[in-house]
Amino acid sequence: MPNATAVINLDIEGPTISRHIYGHFAEHLGRCVYDGFWVGEDSPIPNEGGIRLDVVQALRALNIPNLRWPGGCFADEYHWKDGIGPREQRPRMVNTHWGDVEENNHFGTHEFMALCELLGAEPYISGNVGSGTVQEMSEWVEYLTRDGDSPMARLRRSNGRDEPWRVKFWGIGNETWGCGGNMRAEYSADLARQYATYCRDHGDNKLYRIASGARDDDYKWTETLMQQISCFGCEATPKNYFQGLSFHYYTLAGPWEAKGSATVFDTDDHYRTMAAAQRIDRLLTGHSTVMDMYDPRRTVGLVLDEWGTWWDVEPGTNPGFLFQQNSLRDALVASTHFDIFHRHAARLYMANIAQTVNVLQAMILTDGDALVLTPTYHVFEMNKGHQDATSLTVHLVSDDARRSVGDTELETVSASASVKDGKVLVSLSNLDAGEPAEITLDLRGGTVGEPVARILTADKLQAHNTPEDPAAVAPRPFDGVTVTDRGVSLTLPPHSFLTFQAALD
Ligand code: AHR
């Protein structure tokens, strides 16, 4: 049986794990917004002001820190003024990116802000650079955040909202290298500076402006943007044009043309997927290193505002709706990402899984009034104690918990740890498809009390939840964590994810 030792110094505190790396994403894409979050006030599905309450209730249990909206690619053809005022009078448009379907704009600014309030999440609004104007974006900020008397504040009041909202996270375009305008990095950097200039801080609402960044390993893009962060003429009080820089990375098991099924796959596909998931470590290191050159004091946050698995759509569904099932394999992709995110806590400020409901690696799948929590949902729930916790470095040592996958080495045990409120939370994944792993946690600089552990696993990697079998993959209590002289030990079953919490003595 492969074995691994994880050395953790309980008394050496690392950087804080920003809660925003547990962020979410809701795009006007397929059935994410319509059917997923929004059913309308007249729906027989229980709702508050049109927002479905079963989805809200399930997501509240995750402590969602932020929700990105309205896209994605959709953001760069979205005109926010179409989504305010009486719903029946709102103009319609064609959602050319996603399914070529008609968008009725019934879910707009007020509905999104109401959703965020119900979820207890901070809004992250992605503004239109690709087909919008500077004035349009500037006015959206004013509409949302300006108090007192102004044209946009008056317009907001005429639509029933007196008080301004607080909005911190503001995206300046999306994938400007692709669907957001097919720009060159230099041009995109100029636009980021221009748009950021007119996204004003109204009153005490301070924006965290996020420039549209790279894809995968396009470090040149990151460098071009980072060369442009410092505001000209602000030498007296140095100021950045933008506070965050995004990048996107999706996990695929193979080439784009042959992504494969979410639930029909073999062991080789699984290992290729896990190797692709672990690639995020190299990418975060690469982008962070470039950022360190231009911003050694880390005043700009790295924002991975789209990540997750991307499979073929479920048979018989609209190819433009990106609806996919979600198996135990997806859960292990998520748990591995989080271990890596925790290691990059010093630079990684935010990450947003794509997407929250009914699209790509979702937390929740709905079908009419039925709702299913996916295996990925359970990883977010089991890991939520890491939010805003202090990271602890985990040194993993193993001779045999690895496999060759193509030209890379896949580490089949993944781990991370943090401490908050006097409690240690440890996350462990065994990515091996068939072998258990013997784990020793060598805890130094302190001791821990009796651990409380839960495990997420199933008889096979392809296991997934359906309305007929909603708990095929669900966390269960695990009593196999033993406290020893050195720390703790346990045997981690194949293809499993486990968390345990223990008080620091
Ligand atoms: O998440 C789906 C799409 O993937 C987003 O709209 C786009 O930004 C990315 O290419």
mmCIF file of N, CA and C in Angstrom, residues 21-70:
data_model
loop_
_atom_site.group_PDB
_atom_site.id
_atom_site.type_symbol
_atom_site.label_atom_id
_atom_site.label_comp_id
_atom_site.label_asym_id
_atom_site.label_seq_id
_atom_site.Cartn_x
_atom_site.Cartn_y
_atom_site.Cartn_z
ATOM 1 N N ILE A 21 -11.297 32.667 -2.173
ATOM 2 C CA ILE A 21 -10.939 31.575 -3.094
ATOM 3 C C ILE A 21 -12.035 30.511 -3.131
ATOM 4 N N TYR A 22 -13.029 30.656 -2.241
ATOM 5 C CA TYR A 22 -14.197 29.762 -2.289
ATOM 6 C C TYR A 22 -15.357 30.463 -3.014
ATOM 7 N N GLY A 23 -14.999 31.345 -3.961
ATOM 8 C CA GLY A 23 -15.995 32.138 -4.668
ATOM 9 C C GLY A 23 -16.734 31.361 -5.750
ATOM 10 N N HIS A 24 -17.797 31.988 -6.243
ATOM 11 C CA HIS A 24 -18.698 31.330 -7.203
ATOM 12 C C HIS A 24 -18.944 32.186 -8.439
ATOM 13 N N PHE A 25 -19.663 31.593 -9.372
ATOM 14 C CA PHE A 25 -19.828 32.218 -10.688
ATOM 15 C C PHE A 25 -21.198 31.823 -11.244
ATOM 16 N N ALA A 26 -21.982 32.826 -11.625
ATOM 17 C CA ALA A 26 -23.307 32.586 -12.217
ATOM 18 C C ALA A 26 -23.400 33.383 -13.506
ATOM 19 N N GLU A 27 -23.465 32.687 -14.621
ATOM 20 C CA GLU A 27 -23.529 33.352 -15.918
ATOM 21 C C GLU A 27 -24.906 33.124 -16.538
ATOM 22 N N HIS A 28 -25.297 34.054 -17.397
ATOM 23 C CA HIS A 28 -26.502 33.830 -18.210
ATOM 24 C C HIS A 28 -26.107 32.821 -19.283
ATOM 25 N N LEU A 29 -26.135 31.586 -18.902
ATOM 26 C CA LEU A 29 -25.633 30.498 -19.747
ATOM 27 C C LEU A 29 -26.478 29.276 -19.421
ATOM 28 N N GLY A 30 -27.129 28.725 -20.427
ATOM 29 C CA GLY A 30 -27.919 27.520 -20.196
ATOM 30 C C GLY A 30 -28.922 27.737 -19.072
ATOM 31 N N ARG A 31 -28.902 26.818 -18.095
ATOM 32 C CA ARG A 31 -29.891 26.874 -17.015
ATOM 33 C C ARG A 31 -29.260 27.292 -15.681
ATOM 34 N N CYS A 32 -28.202 28.097 -15.772
ATOM 35 C CA CYS A 32 -27.596 28.563 -14.513
ATOM 36 C C CYS A 32 -28.499 29.607 -13.855
ATOM 37 N N VAL A 33 -28.707 30.719 -14.567
ATOM 38 C CA VAL A 33 -29.545 31.772 -13.980
ATOM 39 C C VAL A 33 -31.020 31.374 -14.075
ATOM 40 N N TYR A 34 -31.502 31.153 -15.317
ATOM 41 C CA TYR A 34 -32.922 30.813 -15.486
ATOM 42 C C TYR A 34 -33.096 29.315 -15.251
ATOM 43 N N ASP A 35 -33.972 28.945 -14.315
ATOM 44 C CA ASP A 35 -34.163 27.554 -13.850
ATOM 45 C C ASP A 35 -33.287 27.246 -12.649
ATOM 46 N N GLY A 36 -32.056 27.760 -12.662
ATOM 47 C CA GLY A 36 -31.122 27.470 -11.578
ATOM 48 C C GLY A 36 -31.374 28.375 -10.383
ATOM 49 N N PHE A 37 -31.089 29.667 -10.579
ATOM 50 C CA PHE A 37 -31.329 30.621 -9.492
ATOM 51 C C PHE A 37 -32.717 31.248 -9.579
ATOM 52 N N TRP A 38 -33.161 31.463 -10.814
ATOM 53 C CA TRP A 38 -34.350 32.299 -11.024
ATOM 54 C C TRP A 38 -35.488 31.472 -11.615
ATOM 55 N N VAL A 39 -36.613 31.469 -10.935
ATOM 56 C CA VAL A 39 -37.775 30.781 -11.502
ATOM 57 C C VAL A 39 -38.928 31.755 -11.742
ATOM 58 N N GLY A 40 -38.801 32.986 -11.250
ATOM 59 C CA GLY A 40 -39.851 33.983 -11.418
ATOM 60 C C GLY A 40 -40.864 33.887 -10.281
ATOM 61 N N GLU A 41 -41.484 35.038 -10.033
ATOM 62 C CA GLU A 41 -42.381 35.118 -8.862
ATOM 63 C C GLU A 41 -43.607 34.226 -8.976
ATOM 64 N N ASP A 42 -44.025 33.911 -10.218
ATOM 65 C CA ASP A 42 -45.254 33.114 -10.383
ATOM 66 C C ASP A 42 -44.992 31.614 -10.378
ATOM 67 N N SER A 43 -43.760 31.201 -10.177
ATOM 68 C CA SER A 43 -43.419 29.776 -10.237
ATOM 69 C C SER A 43 -44.020 29.021 -9.047
ATOM 70 N N PRO A 44 -44.464 27.763 -9.282
ATOM 71 C CA PRO A 44 -44.902 26.937 -8.143
ATOM 72 C C PRO A 44 -43.726 26.518 -7.256
ATOM 73 N N ILE A 45 -42.505 26.655 -7.775
ATOM 74 C CA ILE A 45 -41.322 26.328 -6.967
ATOM 75 C C ILE A 45 -41.145 27.435 -5.926
ATOM 76 N N PRO A 46 -41.050 27.077 -4.643
ATOM 77 C CA PRO A 46 -40.963 28.122 -3.610
ATOM 78 C C PRO A 46 -39.836 29.107 -3.908
ATOM 79 N N ASN A 47 -40.181 30.390 -3.869
ATOM 80 C CA ASN A 47 -39.194 31.415 -4.243
ATOM 81 C C ASN A 47 -39.426 32.681 -3.447
ATOM 82 N N GLU A 48 -38.414 33.494 -3.393
ATOM 83 C CA GLU A 48 -38.570 34.826 -2.800
ATOM 84 C C GLU A 48 -38.265 35.838 -3.876
ATOM 85 N N GLY A 49 -39.290 36.525 -4.309
ATOM 86 C CA GLY A 49 -39.121 37.524 -5.370
ATOM 87 C C GLY A 49 -38.617 36.908 -6.655
ATOM 88 N N GLY A 50 -38.896 35.604 -6.881
ATOM 89 C CA GLY A 50 -38.478 34.942 -8.120
ATOM 90 C C GLY A 50 -37.229 34.084 -7.966
ATOM 91 N N ILE A 51 -36.532 34.210 -6.832
ATOM 92 C CA ILE A 51 -35.278 33.459 -6.608
ATOM 93 C C ILE A 51 -35.602 32.170 -5.866
ATOM 94 N N ARG A 52 -35.155 31.028 -6.420
ATOM 95 C CA ARG A 52 -35.609 29.766 -5.804
ATOM 96 C C ARG A 52 -34.923 29.524 -4.453
ATOM 97 N N LEU A 53 -35.772 29.175 -3.489
ATOM 98 C CA LEU A 53 -35.301 29.134 -2.108
ATOM 99 C C LEU A 53 -34.543 27.863 -1.765
ATOM 100 N N ASP A 54 -34.836 26.747 -2.483
ATOM 101 C CA ASP A 54 -34.086 25.521 -2.167
ATOM 102 C C ASP A 54 -32.609 25.699 -2.545
ATOM 103 N N VAL A 55 -32.368 26.402 -3.642
ATOM 104 C CA VAL A 55 -30.986 26.656 -4.074
ATOM 105 C C VAL A 55 -30.287 27.586 -3.065
ATOM 106 N N VAL A 56 -31.003 28.626 -2.661
ATOM 107 C CA VAL A 56 -30.420 29.563 -1.689
ATOM 108 C C VAL A 56 -30.081 28.837 -0.390
ATOM 109 N N GLN A 57 -31.007 28.008 0.067
ATOM 110 C CA GLN A 57 -30.783 27.309 1.341
ATOM 111 C C GLN A 57 -29.557 26.392 1.249
ATOM 112 N N ALA A 58 -29.459 25.663 0.139
ATOM 113 C CA ALA A 58 -28.311 24.752 -0.019
ATOM 114 C C ALA A 58 -27.004 25.539 -0.078
ATOM 115 N N LEU A 59 -27.012 26.665 -0.775
ATOM 116 C CA LEU A 59 -25.762 27.417 -0.941
ATOM 117 C C LEU A 59 -25.371 28.167 0.323
ATOM 118 N N ARG A 60 -26.357 28.533 1.124
ATOM 119 C CA ARG A 60 -26.009 29.233 2.378
ATOM 120 C C ARG A 60 -25.125 28.353 3.264
ATOM 121 N N ALA A 61 -25.302 27.051 3.155
ATOM 122 C CA ALA A 61 -24.502 26.125 3.977
ATOM 123 C C ALA A 61 -23.032 26.124 3.547
ATOM 124 N N LEU A 62 -22.723 26.713 2.392
ATOM 125 C CA LEU A 62 -21.327 26.760 1.933
ATOM 126 C C LEU A 62 -20.611 28.042 2.346
ATOM 127 N N ASN A 63 -21.346 28.976 2.950
ATOM 128 C CA ASN A 63 -20.744 30.297 3.265
ATOM 129 C C ASN A 63 -20.112 30.900 2.018
ATOM 130 N N ILE A 64 -20.891 31.023 0.972
ATOM 131 C CA ILE A 64 -20.357 31.572 -0.276
ATOM 132 C C ILE A 64 -19.849 32.997 -0.049
ATOM 133 N N PRO A 65 -18.580 33.253 -0.308
ATOM 134 C CA PRO A 65 -18.061 34.596 -0.017
ATOM 135 C C PRO A 65 -18.402 35.625 -1.086
ATOM 136 N N ASN A 66 -18.449 35.190 -2.366
ATOM 137 C CA ASN A 66 -18.750 36.145 -3.440
ATOM 138 C C ASN A 66 -19.349 35.395 -4.615
ATOM 139 N N LEU A 67 -20.101 36.146 -5.416
ATOM 140 C CA LEU A 67 -20.737 35.552 -6.605
ATOM 141 C C LEU A 67 -20.473 36.460 -7.801
ATOM 142 N N ARG A 68 -19.835 35.882 -8.821
ATOM 143 C CA ARG A 68 -19.497 36.644 -10.044
ATOM 144 C C ARG A 68 -20.661 36.550 -11.031
ATOM 145 N N TRP A 69 -20.973 37.657 -11.696
ATOM 146 C CA TRP A 69 -22.137 37.741 -12.587
ATOM 147 C C TRP A 69 -21.958 38.971 -13.478
ATOM 148 N N PRO A 70 -22.470 39.068 -14.689
ATOM 149 C CA PRO A 70 -23.371 38.144 -15.395
ATOM 150 C C PRO A 70 -22.624 37.203 -16.349
#
